[in-house]
């Protein structure tokens, strides 16, 4: 339910565990074990007086959700574009040659910095999708100087 929010928090560089396994007791156990703050829309869950630190999200739309989170935690503290948006793994910088066979030819010709995810092996580069993301963050008042 908060998948899009989770991806955006990762784009902002935050360590976000997210997945279908994380609900109810499993979610609470994960938060306790990893000392995470729970971000949830589960009204039943937040009635538990012993719930670890948590943030109850009211908004339906992800932009509003991101604003709610930004109002509660310092989102700008993360290093943007440093994590895989799918896996949450910190990205590893790789040499240009390593990207040759893995990215579209145009991207290879026009970019000189690449990162890869050690888990899913996706490649990342600071190109147009970053520009779009920066615009999105700017519209949310979350843009940092590049
Ligand atoms: Zn990944």
PDB file of C-alpha atoms and ligand atoms in Angstrom:
ATOM      1  CA  UNK A   1       0.000   0.000   0.000  1.00  0.00           C
ATOM      2  CA  UNK A   2       2.951   2.316   0.645  1.00  0.00           C
ATOM      3  CA  UNK A   3       5.161   0.910  -2.117  1.00  0.00           C
ATOM      4  CA  UNK A   4       5.536   4.154  -3.991  1.00  0.00           C
ATOM      5  CA  UNK A   5       6.384   6.002  -0.793  1.00  0.00           C
ATOM      6  CA  UNK A   6       8.969   3.319   0.033  1.00  0.00           C
ATOM      7  CA  UNK A   7      10.654   3.751  -3.362  1.00  0.00           C
ATOM      8  CA  UNK A   8      10.822   7.501  -2.938  1.00  0.00           C
ATOM      9  CA  UNK A   9      12.295   7.229   0.510  1.00  0.00           C
ATOM     10  CA  UNK A  10      14.973   4.985  -1.004  1.00  0.00           C
ATOM     11  CA  UNK A  11      15.601   7.515  -3.770  1.00  0.00           C
ATOM     12  CA  UNK A  12      16.239  10.008  -0.976  1.00  0.00           C
ATOM     13  CA  UNK A  13      18.825   7.575   0.388  1.00  0.00           C
ATOM     14  CA  UNK A  14      16.898   6.118   3.299  1.00  0.00           C
ATOM     15  CA  UNK A  15      17.165   2.539   4.461  1.00  0.00           C
ATOM     16  CA  UNK A  16      13.611   1.265   3.898  1.00  0.00           C
ATOM     17  CA  UNK A  17      12.475  -2.320   4.407  1.00  0.00           C
ATOM     18  CA  UNK A  18       9.314  -2.980   2.426  1.00  0.00           C
ATOM     19  CA  UNK A  19       7.500  -6.031   1.157  1.00  0.00           C
ATOM     20  CA  UNK A  20       4.431  -8.221   1.389  1.00  0.00           C
ATOM     21  CA  UNK A  21       5.952 -10.070   4.369  1.00  0.00           C
ATOM     22  CA  UNK A  22       5.985  -6.856   6.403  1.00  0.00           C
ATOM     23  CA  UNK A  23       2.584  -6.554   7.999  1.00  0.00           C
ATOM     24  CA  UNK A  24       1.123  -7.209  11.417  1.00  0.00           C
ATOM     25  CA  UNK A  25       3.398  -9.099  13.852  1.00  0.00           C
ATOM     26  CA  UNK A  26       6.095  -9.642  11.181  1.00  0.00           C
ATOM     27  CA  UNK A  27       6.321  -5.899  10.634  1.00  0.00           C
ATOM     28  CA  UNK A  28       6.584  -5.192  14.358  1.00  0.00           C
ATOM     29  CA  UNK A  29       9.237  -7.911  14.808  1.00  0.00           C
ATOM     30  CA  UNK A  30      11.299  -6.485  11.930  1.00  0.00           C
ATOM     31  CA  UNK A  31      11.085  -2.967  13.378  1.00  0.00           C
ATOM     32  CA  UNK A  32      12.189  -4.187  16.806  1.00  0.00           C
ATOM     33  CA  UNK A  33      15.013  -6.335  15.451  1.00  0.00           C
ATOM     34  CA  UNK A  34      16.422  -3.691  13.074  1.00  0.00           C
ATOM     35  CA  UNK A  35      15.442  -0.671  15.210  1.00  0.00           C
ATOM     36  CA  UNK A  36      13.359   0.752  12.404  1.00  0.00           C
ATOM     37  CA  UNK A  37      10.592   3.311  12.546  1.00  0.00           C
ATOM     38  CA  UNK A  38       7.331   1.777  11.332  1.00  0.00           C
ATOM     39  CA  UNK A  39       5.535   3.730   8.629  1.00  0.00           C
ATOM     40  CA  UNK A  40       2.033   2.387   8.299  1.00  0.00           C
ATOM     41  CA  UNK A  41      -1.550   3.084   7.319  1.00  0.00           C
ATOM     42  CA  UNK A  42      -2.837   0.203   9.425  1.00  0.00           C
ATOM     43  CA  UNK A  43      -5.256   1.767  11.924  1.00  0.00           C
ATOM     44  CA  UNK A  44      -5.504  -1.477  13.903  1.00  0.00           C
ATOM     45  CA  UNK A  45      -1.738  -1.752  14.257  1.00  0.00           C
ATOM     46  CA  UNK A  46      -1.307   1.753  15.683  1.00  0.00           C
ATOM     47  CA  UNK A  47      -3.824   1.005  18.439  1.00  0.00           C
ATOM     48  CA  UNK A  48      -1.230  -1.310  20.024  1.00  0.00           C
ATOM     49  CA  UNK A  49       0.208   0.676  22.978  1.00  0.00           C
ATOM     50  CA  UNK A  50       3.447  -1.337  22.796  1.00  0.00           C
ATOM     51  CA  UNK A  51       4.117  -0.558  19.157  1.00  0.00           C
ATOM     52  CA  UNK A  52       7.751   0.497  18.541  1.00  0.00           C
ATOM     53  CA  UNK A  53       8.359   4.053  17.232  1.00  0.00           C
ATOM     54  CA  UNK A  54       6.030   4.581  14.304  1.00  0.00           C
ATOM     55  CA  UNK A  55       4.515   7.080  11.951  1.00  0.00           C
ATOM     56  CA  UNK A  56       0.878   6.743  10.946  1.00  0.00           C
ATOM     57  CA  UNK A  57       0.347   7.974   7.386  1.00  0.00           C
ATOM     58  CA  UNK A  58      -3.057   9.500   6.682  1.00  0.00           C
ATOM     59  CA  UNK A  59      -2.725  10.594   3.066  1.00  0.00           C
ATOM     60  CA  UNK A  60      -3.813   8.458   0.112  1.00  0.00           C
ATOM     61  CA  UNK A  61      -1.523   9.993  -2.486  1.00  0.00           C
ATOM     62  CA  UNK A  62       2.181   9.389  -2.345  1.00  0.00           C
ATOM     63  CA  UNK A  63       3.168  13.064  -2.649  1.00  0.00           C
ATOM     64  CA  UNK A  64       1.086  13.867   0.394  1.00  0.00           C
ATOM     65  CA  UNK A  65       2.456  10.784   2.119  1.00  0.00           C
ATOM     66  CA  UNK A  66       6.006  11.951   1.443  1.00  0.00           C
ATOM     67  CA  UNK A  67       5.133  15.357   2.885  1.00  0.00           C
ATOM     68  CA  UNK A  68       3.762  13.703   6.009  1.00  0.00           C
ATOM     69  CA  UNK A  69       6.957  11.706   6.457  1.00  0.00           C
ATOM     70  CA  UNK A  70       9.086  14.795   5.725  1.00  0.00           C
ATOM     71  CA  UNK A  71       7.247  16.679   8.464  1.00  0.00           C
ATOM     72  CA  UNK A  72       8.150  13.972  10.988  1.00  0.00           C
ATOM     73  CA  UNK A  73      11.695  12.887  10.094  1.00  0.00           C
ATOM     74  CA  UNK A  74      14.643  14.747   8.540  1.00  0.00           C
ATOM     75  CA  UNK A  75      14.460  13.317   5.027  1.00  0.00           C
ATOM     76  CA  UNK A  76      17.239  15.566   3.772  1.00  0.00           C
ATOM     77  CA  UNK A  77      19.700  13.660   5.998  1.00  0.00           C
ATOM     78  CA  UNK A  78      19.888  10.797   3.520  1.00  0.00           C
ATOM     79  CA  UNK A  79      22.238  10.693   0.571  1.00  0.00           C
ATOM     80  CA  UNK A  80      19.916  10.802  -2.431  1.00  0.00           C
ATOM     81  CA  UNK A  81      20.393   8.253  -5.231  1.00  0.00           C
ATOM     82  CA  UNK A  82      22.669   6.063  -3.129  1.00  0.00           C
ATOM     83  CA  UNK A  83      20.358   3.009  -2.840  1.00  0.00           C
ATOM     84  CA  UNK A  84      18.657   0.550  -5.165  1.00  0.00           C
ATOM     85  CA  UNK A  85      15.005   1.606  -5.278  1.00  0.00           C
ATOM     86  CA  UNK A  86      13.966  -2.057  -5.669  1.00  0.00           C
ATOM     87  CA  UNK A  87      16.195  -3.794  -3.112  1.00  0.00           C
ATOM     88  CA  UNK A  88      17.194  -1.022  -0.683  1.00  0.00           C
ATOM     89  CA  UNK A  89      20.863  -2.079  -1.077  1.00  0.00           C
ATOM     90  CA  UNK A  90      23.513   0.657  -1.075  1.00  0.00           C
ATOM     91  CA  UNK A  91      24.773   1.037  -4.659  1.00  0.00           C
ATOM     92  CA  UNK A  92      28.359   0.323  -5.644  1.00  0.00           C
ATOM     93  CA  UNK A  93      30.234   2.593  -8.003  1.00  0.00           C
ATOM     94  CA  UNK A  94      31.539   0.671 -11.045  1.00  0.00           C
ATOM     95  CA  UNK A  95      33.930   1.513 -13.854  1.00  0.00           C
ATOM     96  CA  UNK A  96      32.525   2.595 -17.180  1.00  0.00           C
ATOM     97  CA  UNK A  97      33.667  -0.581 -18.949  1.00  0.00           C
ATOM     98  CA  UNK A  98      31.629  -2.715 -16.563  1.00  0.00           C
ATOM     99  CA  UNK A  99      28.519  -0.957 -17.824  1.00  0.00           C
ATOM    100  CA  UNK A 100      29.185  -1.410 -21.551  1.00  0.00           C
ATOM    101  CA  UNK A 101      27.164  -4.592 -22.014  1.00  0.00           C
ATOM    102  CA  UNK A 102      24.606  -3.723 -19.372  1.00  0.00           C
ATOM    103  CA  UNK A 103      23.169  -0.351 -20.382  1.00  0.00           C
ATOM    104  CA  UNK A 104      21.702   0.936 -23.663  1.00  0.00           C
ATOM    105  CA  UNK A 105      24.398   2.088 -26.139  1.00  0.00           C
ATOM    106  CA  UNK A 106      23.227   5.685 -26.010  1.00  0.00           C
ATOM    107  CA  UNK A 107      23.522   5.698 -22.240  1.00  0.00           C
ATOM    108  CA  UNK A 108      26.988   4.177 -22.418  1.00  0.00           C
ATOM    109  CA  UNK A 109      28.109   6.835 -24.911  1.00  0.00           C
ATOM    110  CA  UNK A 110      26.733   9.772 -22.985  1.00  0.00           C
ATOM    111  CA  UNK A 111      27.356   8.859 -19.330  1.00  0.00           C
ATOM    112  CA  UNK A 112      30.604   8.320 -17.517  1.00  0.00           C
ATOM    113  CA  UNK A 113      29.445   7.386 -14.026  1.00  0.00           C
ATOM    114  CA  UNK A 114      27.623   4.168 -13.235  1.00  0.00           C
ATOM    115  CA  UNK A 115      26.494   2.372 -10.135  1.00  0.00           C
ATOM    116  CA  UNK A 116      25.200  -1.132  -9.666  1.00  0.00           C
ATOM    117  CA  UNK A 117      23.090  -2.881  -7.058  1.00  0.00           C
ATOM    118  CA  UNK A 118      24.960  -5.816  -5.457  1.00  0.00           C
ATOM    119  CA  UNK A 119      21.652  -7.632  -5.010  1.00  0.00           C
ATOM    120  CA  UNK A 120      19.694  -7.342  -8.281  1.00  0.00           C
ATOM    121  CA  UNK A 121      22.598  -6.079 -10.460  1.00  0.00           C
ATOM    122  CA  UNK A 122      20.537  -3.240 -11.924  1.00  0.00           C
ATOM    123  CA  UNK A 123      22.629  -0.404 -13.307  1.00  0.00           C
ATOM    124  CA  UNK A 124      22.077   3.207 -12.358  1.00  0.00           C
ATOM    125  CA  UNK A 125      23.425   6.370 -13.914  1.00  0.00           C
ATOM    126  CA  UNK A 126      22.790  10.073 -13.274  1.00  0.00           C
ATOM    127  CA  UNK A 127      20.706  10.697 -16.373  1.00  0.00           C
ATOM    128  CA  UNK A 128      17.243  11.789 -17.319  1.00  0.00           C
ATOM    129  CA  UNK A 129      15.423   9.792 -14.682  1.00  0.00           C
ATOM    130  CA  UNK A 130      17.505  11.556 -12.049  1.00  0.00           C
ATOM    131  CA  UNK A 131      16.505  14.899 -13.561  1.00  0.00           C
ATOM    132  CA  UNK A 132      12.840  13.921 -13.339  1.00  0.00           C
ATOM    133  CA  UNK A 133      13.285  12.740  -9.769  1.00  0.00           C
ATOM    134  CA  UNK A 134      15.006  15.988  -8.833  1.00  0.00           C
ATOM    135  CA  UNK A 135      12.086  17.921 -10.295  1.00  0.00           C
ATOM    136  CA  UNK A 136       9.715  15.800  -8.273  1.00  0.00           C
ATOM    137  CA  UNK A 137      11.730  16.375  -5.104  1.00  0.00           C
ATOM    138  CA  UNK A 138      11.902  20.101  -5.819  1.00  0.00           C
ATOM    139  CA  UNK A 139       8.116  20.204  -6.151  1.00  0.00           C
ATOM    140  CA  UNK A 140       7.944  18.584  -2.728  1.00  0.00           C
ATOM    141  CA  UNK A 141      10.424  21.039  -1.236  1.00  0.00           C
ATOM    142  CA  UNK A 142      12.917  18.204  -0.717  1.00  0.00           C
ATOM    143  CA  UNK A 143      15.501  19.105  -3.319  1.00  0.00           C
ATOM    144  CA  UNK A 144      19.120  19.340  -2.254  1.00  0.00           C
ATOM    145  CA  UNK A 145      21.803  21.095  -4.237  1.00  0.00           C
ATOM    146  CA  UNK A 146      23.433  18.558  -6.562  1.00  0.00           C
TER     147      UNK A 146
HETATM  148 ZN1  LIG B   1      18.652  -3.916  -6.442  1.00  0.00          ZN
END
